[in-house]
PDB file of C-alpha atoms in Angstrom:
ATOM      1  CA  GLY C  13     -56.985  17.571 -98.746  1.00 52.00           C
ATOM      2  CA  ALA C  14     -57.181  18.726 -95.152  1.00 80.00           C
ATOM      3  CA  GLY C  15     -53.729  20.242 -95.199  1.00 93.00           C
ATOM      4  CA  VAL C  16     -50.218  19.946 -96.557  1.00 96.00           C
ATOM      5  CA  SER C  17     -48.629  16.615 -95.758  1.00 96.00           C
ATOM      6  CA  GLN C  18     -45.007  15.577 -95.997  1.00 97.00           C
ATOM      7  CA  SER C  19     -43.290  12.238 -95.845  1.00 97.00           C
ATOM      8  CA  PRO C  20     -41.280  10.855 -94.327  1.00 97.00           C
ATOM      9  CA  ARG C  21     -41.458  12.919 -91.143  1.00 96.00           C
ATOM     10  CA  TYR C  22     -37.972  11.809 -90.156  1.00 97.00           C
ATOM     11  CA  LYS C  23     -35.123  10.523 -92.283  1.00 97.00           C
ATOM     12  CA  VAL C  24     -31.681   9.387 -91.225  1.00 98.00           C
ATOM     13  CA  ALA C  25     -29.220   9.016 -94.074  1.00 97.00           C
ATOM     14  CA  LYS C  26     -25.606   8.028 -94.280  1.00 97.00           C
ATOM     15  CA  ARG C  27     -23.347  10.555 -95.924  1.00 97.00           C
ATOM     16  CA  GLY C  28     -23.328   9.949 -99.656  1.00 97.00           C
ATOM     17  CA  GLN C  29     -26.786   8.408 -99.738  1.00 97.00           C
ATOM     18  CA  ASP C  30     -29.550   9.803-101.960  1.00 98.00           C
ATOM     19  CA  VAL C  31     -32.850  10.842-100.337  1.00 98.00           C
ATOM     20  CA  ALA C  32     -36.280  11.777-101.664  1.00 98.00           C
ATOM     21  CA  LEU C  33     -38.721  13.915 -99.702  1.00 98.00           C
ATOM     22  CA  ARG C  34     -42.372  14.067-100.670  1.00 98.00           C
ATOM     23  CA  CYS C  35     -44.892  16.877-100.373  1.00 98.00           C
ATOM     24  CA  ASP C  36     -48.657  16.589-100.883  1.00 98.00           C
ATOM     25  CA  PRO C  37     -50.038  20.122-101.136  1.00 97.00           C
ATOM     26  CA  ILE C  38     -53.603  21.180-100.483  1.00 96.00           C
ATOM     27  CA  SER C  39     -55.719  19.988-103.391  1.00 95.00           C
ATOM     28  CA  GLY C  40     -56.060  22.621-106.092  1.00 93.00           C
ATOM     29  CA  HIS C  41     -53.274  24.852-104.826  1.00 94.00           C
ATOM     30  CA  VAL C  42     -51.352  26.340-107.709  1.00 94.00           C
ATOM     31  CA  SER C  43     -48.200  27.413-105.901  1.00 94.00           C
ATOM     32  CA  LEU C  44     -45.783  25.153-104.072  1.00 96.00           C
ATOM     33  CA  PHE C  45     -42.648  26.135-102.178  1.00 96.00           C
ATOM     34  CA  TRP C  46     -39.773  24.190-100.621  1.00 97.00           C
ATOM     35  CA  TYR C  47     -37.765  25.621 -97.732  1.00 97.00           C
ATOM     36  CA  GLN C  48     -34.814  24.472 -95.674  1.00 97.00           C
ATOM     37  CA  GLN C  49     -34.802  25.332 -91.980  1.00 95.00           C
ATOM     38  CA  ALA C  50     -31.665  24.937 -89.905  1.00 93.00           C
ATOM     39  CA  LEU C  51     -31.934  24.657 -86.144  1.00 89.00           C
ATOM     40  CA  GLY C  52     -32.735  28.011 -84.569  1.00 88.00           C
ATOM     41  CA  GLN C  53     -33.108  29.770 -87.890  1.00 91.00           C
ATOM     42  CA  GLY C  54     -35.937  30.864 -90.125  1.00 92.00           C
ATOM     43  CA  PRO C  55     -36.878  28.931 -93.257  1.00 94.00           C
ATOM     44  CA  GLU C  56     -34.653  29.528 -96.275  1.00 95.00           C
ATOM     45  CA  PHE C  57     -36.307  29.498 -99.691  1.00 94.00           C
ATOM     46  CA  LEU C  58     -35.201  26.677-101.978  1.00 96.00           C
ATOM     47  CA  THR C  59     -37.543  26.591-104.946  1.00 95.00           C
ATOM     48  CA  TYR C  60     -41.000  27.558-106.243  1.00 94.00           C
ATOM     49  CA  PHE C  61     -43.460  25.793-108.560  1.00 95.00           C
ATOM     50  CA  GLN C  62     -46.483  27.234-110.280  1.00 94.00           C
ATOM     51  CA  ASN C  63     -48.418  24.113-111.210  1.00 95.00           C
ATOM     52  CA  GLU C  64     -45.792  21.886-112.857  1.00 96.00           C
ATOM     53  CA  ALA C  65     -43.481  24.723-113.863  1.00 95.00           C
ATOM     54  CA  GLN C  66     -40.459  25.371-111.670  1.00 96.00           C
ATOM     55  CA  LEU C  67     -40.268  29.146-111.930  1.00 93.00           C
ATOM     56  CA  ASP C  68     -37.604  29.827-109.345  1.00 92.00           C
ATOM     57  CA  LYS C  69     -34.874  27.484-108.175  1.00 92.00           C
ATOM     58  CA  SER C  70     -32.426  30.138-107.107  1.00 91.00           C
ATOM     59  CA  GLY C  71     -32.349  28.907-103.512  1.00 93.00           C
ATOM     60  CA  LEU C  72     -31.177  25.381-104.242  1.00 96.00           C
ATOM     61  CA  PRO C  73     -27.741  25.251-102.581  1.00 94.00           C
ATOM     62  CA  SER C  74     -26.057  22.991-105.114  1.00 94.00           C
ATOM     63  CA  ASP C  75     -26.672  20.771-108.111  1.00 95.00           C
ATOM     64  CA  ARG C  76     -27.139  17.891-105.675  1.00 97.00           C
ATOM     65  CA  PHE C  77     -30.599  19.299-104.953  1.00 98.00           C
ATOM     66  CA  PHE C  78     -33.362  18.647-107.441  1.00 97.00           C
ATOM     67  CA  ALA C  79     -37.106  19.217-107.196  1.00 98.00           C
ATOM     68  CA  GLU C  80     -39.981  18.224-109.423  1.00 97.00           C
ATOM     69  CA  ARG C  81     -43.748  18.503-109.588  1.00 97.00           C
ATOM     70  CA  PRO C  82     -44.552  16.628-112.801  1.00 96.00           C
ATOM     71  CA  GLU C  83     -48.357  16.737-112.655  1.00 94.00           C
ATOM     72  CA  GLY C  84     -48.757  19.982-110.811  1.00 92.00           C
ATOM     73  CA  SER C  85     -49.753  18.411-107.514  1.00 95.00           C
ATOM     74  CA  VAL C  86     -47.361  16.189-105.525  1.00 98.00           C
ATOM     75  CA  SER C  87     -43.770  17.391-105.389  1.00 98.00           C
ATOM     76  CA  THR C  88     -40.542  15.597-104.593  1.00 98.00           C
ATOM     77  CA  LEU C  89     -37.315  17.141-103.374  1.00 98.00           C
ATOM     78  CA  LYS C  90     -34.342  14.931-104.064  1.00 98.00           C
ATOM     79  CA  ILE C  91     -30.926  15.333-102.521  1.00 98.00           C
ATOM     80  CA  GLN C  92     -28.120  13.336-104.071  1.00 98.00           C
ATOM     81  CA  ARG C  93     -24.924  12.310-102.288  1.00 97.00           C
ATOM     82  CA  THR C  94     -26.084  13.818 -98.997  1.00 97.00           C
ATOM     83  CA  GLN C  95     -23.607  15.724 -96.865  1.00 97.00           C
ATOM     84  CA  GLN C  96     -23.713  16.489 -93.159  1.00 97.00           C
ATOM     85  CA  GLU C  97     -24.494  20.125 -93.884  1.00 96.00           C
ATOM     86  CA  ASP C  98     -27.748  18.994 -95.525  1.00 97.00           C
ATOM     87  CA  SER C  99     -29.093  18.086 -92.069  1.00 97.00           C
ATOM     88  CA  ALA C 100     -32.097  20.321 -91.518  1.00 97.00           C
ATOM     89  CA  VAL C 101     -35.879  20.400 -91.553  1.00 96.00           C
ATOM     90  CA  TYR C 102     -37.298  20.594 -95.061  1.00 97.00           C
ATOM     91  CA  LEU C 103     -40.627  22.396 -95.225  1.00 97.00           C
ATOM     92  CA  CYS C 104     -43.136  22.405 -98.022  1.00 97.00           C
ATOM     93  CA  ALA C 105     -45.846  25.038 -98.396  1.00 95.00           C
ATOM     94  CA  SER C 106     -48.663  25.588-100.845  1.00 95.00           C
ATOM     95  CA  SER C 107     -50.787  28.562-101.777  1.00 93.00           C
ATOM     96  CA  SER C 108     -53.958  29.027-103.779  1.00 91.00           C
ATOM     97  CA  THR C 109     -52.691  32.141-105.530  1.00 86.00           C
ATOM     98  CA  TRP C 110     -50.692  32.229-108.748  1.00 78.00           C
ATOM     99  CA  SER C 111     -47.808  34.210-107.381  1.00 70.00           C
ATOM    100  CA  GLY C 112     -47.595  32.641-103.947  1.00 61.00           C
ATOM    101  CA  LEU C 113     -47.403  36.092-102.438  1.00 72.00           C
ATOM    102  CA  GLU C 114     -50.407  35.449-100.247  1.00 81.00           C
ATOM    103  CA  THR C 115     -50.943  33.057 -97.366  1.00 89.00           C
ATOM    104  CA  GLN C 116     -48.856  29.916 -97.522  1.00 92.00           C
ATOM    105  CA  TYR C 117     -49.954  26.731 -95.787  1.00 93.00           C
ATOM    106  CA  PHE C 118     -47.063  24.735 -94.419  1.00 95.00           C
ATOM    107  CA  GLY C 119     -46.629  21.038 -93.895  1.00 95.00           C
ATOM    108  CA  PRO C 120     -45.080  19.596 -90.720  1.00 94.00           C
ATOM    109  CA  GLY C 121     -41.701  19.179 -92.398  1.00 95.00           C
ATOM    110  CA  THR C 122     -39.250  16.356 -92.889  1.00 96.00           C
ATOM    111  CA  ARG C 123     -36.398  16.306 -90.405  1.00 96.00           C
ATOM    112  CA  LEU C 124     -33.288  15.027 -92.212  1.00 98.00           C
ATOM    113  CA  LEU C 125     -30.231  13.898 -90.306  1.00 98.00           C
ATOM    114  CA  VAL C 126     -27.148  12.996 -92.302  1.00 97.00           C
ATOM    115  CA  LEU C 127     -24.576  10.963 -90.408  1.00 96.00           C
TER     116      LEU C 127
ATOM    117  CA  SER Y  18     -28.935  34.828 -96.583  1.00 44.00           C
ATOM    118  CA  GLN Y  19     -32.084  36.089 -94.900  1.00 48.00           C
ATOM    119  CA  GLN Y  20     -33.536  39.501 -95.535  1.00 57.00           C
ATOM    120  CA  GLY Y  21     -35.589  39.952 -92.426  1.00 66.00           C
ATOM    121  CA  GLU Y  22     -34.183  40.514 -88.995  1.00 79.00           C
ATOM    122  CA  GLU Y  23     -36.378  40.154 -85.954  1.00 84.00           C
ATOM    123  CA  ASP Y  24     -35.776  41.955 -82.729  1.00 86.00           C
ATOM    124  CA  PRO Y  25     -35.511  40.822 -79.999  1.00 92.00           C
ATOM    125  CA  GLN Y  26     -34.125  37.354 -80.664  1.00 92.00           C
ATOM    126  CA  ALA Y  27     -35.825  36.114 -77.506  1.00 94.00           C
ATOM    127  CA  LEU Y  28     -38.510  37.489 -75.202  1.00 95.00           C
ATOM    128  CA  SER Y  29     -39.805  36.186 -71.894  1.00 96.00           C
ATOM    129  CA  ILE Y  30     -42.941  37.676 -70.349  1.00 96.00           C
ATOM    130  CA  GLN Y  31     -45.664  36.870 -67.837  1.00 97.00           C
ATOM    131  CA  GLU Y  32     -49.096  35.728 -68.916  1.00 97.00           C
ATOM    132  CA  GLY Y  33     -51.349  38.715 -69.439  1.00 97.00           C
ATOM    133  CA  GLU Y  34     -48.569  41.054 -70.526  1.00 97.00           C
ATOM    134  CA  ASN Y  35     -48.192  42.369 -74.055  1.00 97.00           C
ATOM    135  CA  ALA Y  36     -45.425  41.181 -76.345  1.00 97.00           C
ATOM    136  CA  THR Y  37     -43.923  43.296 -79.092  1.00 97.00           C
ATOM    137  CA  MET Y  38     -41.658  41.964 -81.802  1.00 96.00           C
ATOM    138  CA  ASN Y  39     -40.002  43.953 -84.550  1.00 96.00           C
ATOM    139  CA  CYS Y  40     -38.883  43.051 -88.034  1.00 94.00           C
ATOM    140  CA  SER Y  41     -36.653  44.916 -90.447  1.00 94.00           C
ATOM    141  CA  TYR Y  42     -36.138  44.118 -94.100  1.00 91.00           C
ATOM    142  CA  LYS Y  43     -33.925  45.367 -96.893  1.00 88.00           C
ATOM    143  CA  THR Y  44     -35.718  45.634-100.225  1.00 85.00           C
ATOM    144  CA  SER Y  45     -39.056  46.852-101.574  1.00 86.00           C
ATOM    145  CA  ILE Y  46     -41.962  44.553-100.862  1.00 87.00           C
ATOM    146  CA  ASN Y  47     -45.539  43.887-101.975  1.00 87.00           C
ATOM    147  CA  ASN Y  48     -46.590  42.542 -98.613  1.00 90.00           C
ATOM    148  CA  LEU Y  49     -45.264  41.353 -95.277  1.00 92.00           C
ATOM    149  CA  GLN Y  50     -46.534  38.378 -93.334  1.00 93.00           C
ATOM    150  CA  TRP Y  51     -46.117  37.071 -89.805  1.00 95.00           C
ATOM    151  CA  TYR Y  52     -45.987  33.373 -89.037  1.00 95.00           C
ATOM    152  CA  ARG Y  53     -45.876  31.396 -85.789  1.00 96.00           C
ATOM    153  CA  GLN Y  54     -44.032  28.130 -85.251  1.00 95.00           C
ATOM    154  CA  ASN Y  55     -44.530  25.998 -82.185  1.00 91.00           C
ATOM    155  CA  SER Y  56     -41.652  23.818 -81.103  1.00 78.00           C
ATOM    156  CA  GLY Y  57     -41.000  21.096 -83.630  1.00 66.00           C
ATOM    157  CA  ARG Y  58     -44.022  21.921 -85.775  1.00 72.00           C
ATOM    158  CA  GLY Y  59     -44.807  23.641 -89.054  1.00 80.00           C
ATOM    159  CA  LEU Y  60     -45.456  27.308 -89.527  1.00 92.00           C
ATOM    160  CA  VAL Y  61     -48.902  28.825 -89.181  1.00 94.00           C
ATOM    161  CA  HIS Y  62     -49.870  32.026 -90.954  1.00 94.00           C
ATOM    162  CA  LEU Y  63     -50.990  34.773 -88.582  1.00 96.00           C
ATOM    163  CA  ILE Y  64     -51.537  37.954 -90.575  1.00 95.00           C
ATOM    164  CA  LEU Y  65     -50.645  39.642 -93.862  1.00 94.00           C
ATOM    165  CA  ILE Y  66     -50.197  43.374 -94.338  1.00 95.00           C
ATOM    166  CA  ARG Y  67     -49.823  44.929 -97.759  1.00 92.00           C
ATOM    167  CA  SER Y  68     -47.315  47.621 -98.642  1.00 91.00           C
ATOM    168  CA  ASN Y  69     -50.057  50.257 -98.896  1.00 94.00           C
ATOM    169  CA  GLU Y  70     -51.391  49.479 -95.411  1.00 96.00           C
ATOM    170  CA  ARG Y  71     -49.999  50.908 -92.184  1.00 97.00           C
ATOM    171  CA  GLU Y  72     -51.803  48.894 -89.526  1.00 97.00           C
ATOM    172  CA  LYS Y  73     -53.857  45.751 -89.312  1.00 97.00           C
ATOM    173  CA  HIS Y  74     -55.639  43.906 -86.507  1.00 96.00           C
ATOM    174  CA  SER Y  75     -56.652  40.299 -86.043  1.00 95.00           C
ATOM    175  CA  GLY Y  76     -57.986  39.296 -82.654  1.00 96.00           C
ATOM    176  CA  ARG Y  77     -55.213  39.926 -80.116  1.00 97.00           C
ATOM    177  CA  LEU Y  78     -52.720  40.678 -82.873  1.00 97.00           C
ATOM    178  CA  ARG Y  79     -51.796  44.118 -84.144  1.00 98.00           C
ATOM    179  CA  VAL Y  80     -49.334  44.581 -86.974  1.00 98.00           C
ATOM    180  CA  THR Y  81     -47.830  47.834 -88.189  1.00 98.00           C
ATOM    181  CA  LEU Y  82     -45.805  48.480 -91.304  1.00 97.00           C
ATOM    182  CA  ASP Y  83     -43.521  51.428 -92.033  1.00 96.00           C
ATOM    183  CA  THR Y  84     -42.239  51.098 -95.579  1.00 94.00           C
ATOM    184  CA  SER Y  85     -40.103  54.226 -95.277  1.00 95.00           C
ATOM    185  CA  LYS Y  86     -38.142  52.568 -92.480  1.00 95.00           C
ATOM    186  CA  LYS Y  87     -38.531  49.077 -93.935  1.00 94.00           C
ATOM    187  CA  SER Y  88     -39.823  47.784 -90.631  1.00 95.00           C
ATOM    188  CA  SER Y  89     -42.831  46.075 -89.110  1.00 96.00           C
ATOM    189  CA  SER Y  90     -43.963  45.255 -85.611  1.00 97.00           C
ATOM    190  CA  LEU Y  91     -46.185  42.528 -84.213  1.00 97.00           C
ATOM    191  CA  LEU Y  92     -47.998  43.188 -80.941  1.00 98.00           C
ATOM    192  CA  ILE Y  93     -49.673  40.360 -79.066  1.00 98.00           C
ATOM    193  CA  THR Y  94     -51.948  41.688 -76.353  1.00 97.00           C
ATOM    194  CA  ALA Y  95     -52.934  39.872 -73.164  1.00 97.00           C
ATOM    195  CA  SER Y  96     -50.509  37.039 -73.875  1.00 97.00           C
ATOM    196  CA  ARG Y  97     -51.260  33.443 -72.916  1.00 96.00           C
ATOM    197  CA  ALA Y  98     -48.984  30.498 -72.227  1.00 95.00           C
ATOM    198  CA  ALA Y  99     -50.210  29.025 -75.526  1.00 94.00           C
ATOM    199  CA  ASP Y 100     -48.601  31.963 -77.355  1.00 96.00           C
ATOM    200  CA  THR Y 101     -45.189  30.493 -76.520  1.00 96.00           C
ATOM    201  CA  ALA Y 102     -43.619  29.951 -79.928  1.00 96.00           C
ATOM    202  CA  SER Y 103     -41.205  31.401 -82.466  1.00 96.00           C
ATOM    203  CA  TYR Y 104     -42.516  34.252 -84.561  1.00 96.00           C
ATOM    204  CA  PHE Y 105     -41.202  35.010 -88.034  1.00 95.00           C
ATOM    205  CA  CYS Y 106     -41.770  37.851 -90.427  1.00 94.00           C
ATOM    206  CA  ALA Y 107     -41.704  37.042 -94.116  1.00 93.00           C
ATOM    207  CA  THR Y 108     -41.504  39.309 -97.125  1.00 91.00           C
ATOM    208  CA  ASP Y 109     -41.899  38.719-100.806  1.00 84.00           C
ATOM    209  CA  ASP Y 110     -39.191  39.395-103.346  1.00 74.00           C
ATOM    210  CA  THR Y 111     -40.739  41.807-105.838  1.00 68.00           C
ATOM    211  CA  GLY Y 112     -38.292  40.617-108.466  1.00 66.00           C
ATOM    212  CA  GLY Y 113     -39.188  36.957-108.200  1.00 68.00           C
ATOM    213  CA  PHE Y 114     -41.195  34.371-106.368  1.00 80.00           C
ATOM    214  CA  LYS Y 115     -39.187  34.045-103.200  1.00 85.00           C
ATOM    215  CA  THR Y 116     -40.594  34.441 -99.726  1.00 88.00           C
ATOM    216  CA  ILE Y 117     -37.834  35.572 -97.413  1.00 89.00           C
ATOM    217  CA  PHE Y 118     -38.049  34.808 -93.701  1.00 92.00           C
ATOM    218  CA  GLY Y 119     -36.221  36.402 -90.817  1.00 90.00           C
ATOM    219  CA  ALA Y 120     -34.428  34.462 -88.106  1.00 90.00           C
ATOM    220  CA  GLY Y 121     -37.374  34.778 -85.724  1.00 93.00           C
ATOM    221  CA  THR Y 122     -38.196  35.945 -82.213  1.00 95.00           C
ATOM    222  CA  ARG Y 123     -38.559  33.236 -79.608  1.00 95.00           C
ATOM    223  CA  LEU Y 124     -41.389  34.180 -77.245  1.00 96.00           C
ATOM    224  CA  PHE Y 125     -41.835  32.469 -73.898  1.00 96.00           C
ATOM    225  CA  VAL Y 126     -44.966  33.267 -71.913  1.00 97.00           C
ATOM    226  CA  LYS Y 127     -44.828  32.181 -68.293  1.00 96.00           C
ATOM    227  CA  ALA Y 128     -48.057  31.064 -66.658  1.00 91.00           C
TER     228      ALA Y 128
END
């Protein structure tokens, strides 16, 4: 595709609600990353996929966060029982390299507000 | 927690002036990258410098890397109002697959 796309762009959730955030990476990109960006801060790594394999999930803040990429393309980040501290921008990035240590192409992000 | 620390946190300059931002990191790296983020938008990759390189240029951008001091600098020459953005350095985690971003430098270029 032309670039990384994410949906929805904005999501308002009530505390305790489950949300699902979608990422469509650039077609053919092997590596996919999820980040969480709080206001005024840099992105914080959440998890990394190499094709469908989740090779690093060390950044997921709790077991309420779950990510999948079942066919090695589209990925979904799910947050269960949302809390106010989950309010942030969630960024997805993809890379053509196996390790993801090269250029990453970022989507516009999903801005999540938990009330 | 974030590995990288950018300095200064904020920078305001006049159009045409040069802007220098610094980044420090804590652990060994394979490469270091700089990204730009305009207000409310996604990040855009600017330049990548590998651990065995000391300096790299791309247009009006000049990046240096000093692995002995675990630091990097980004110089933007002849700045333009369109350069107004937040700038982040990002390093890889040689032990895993993480990319670790700093907190960013907010650059404001006045026309």
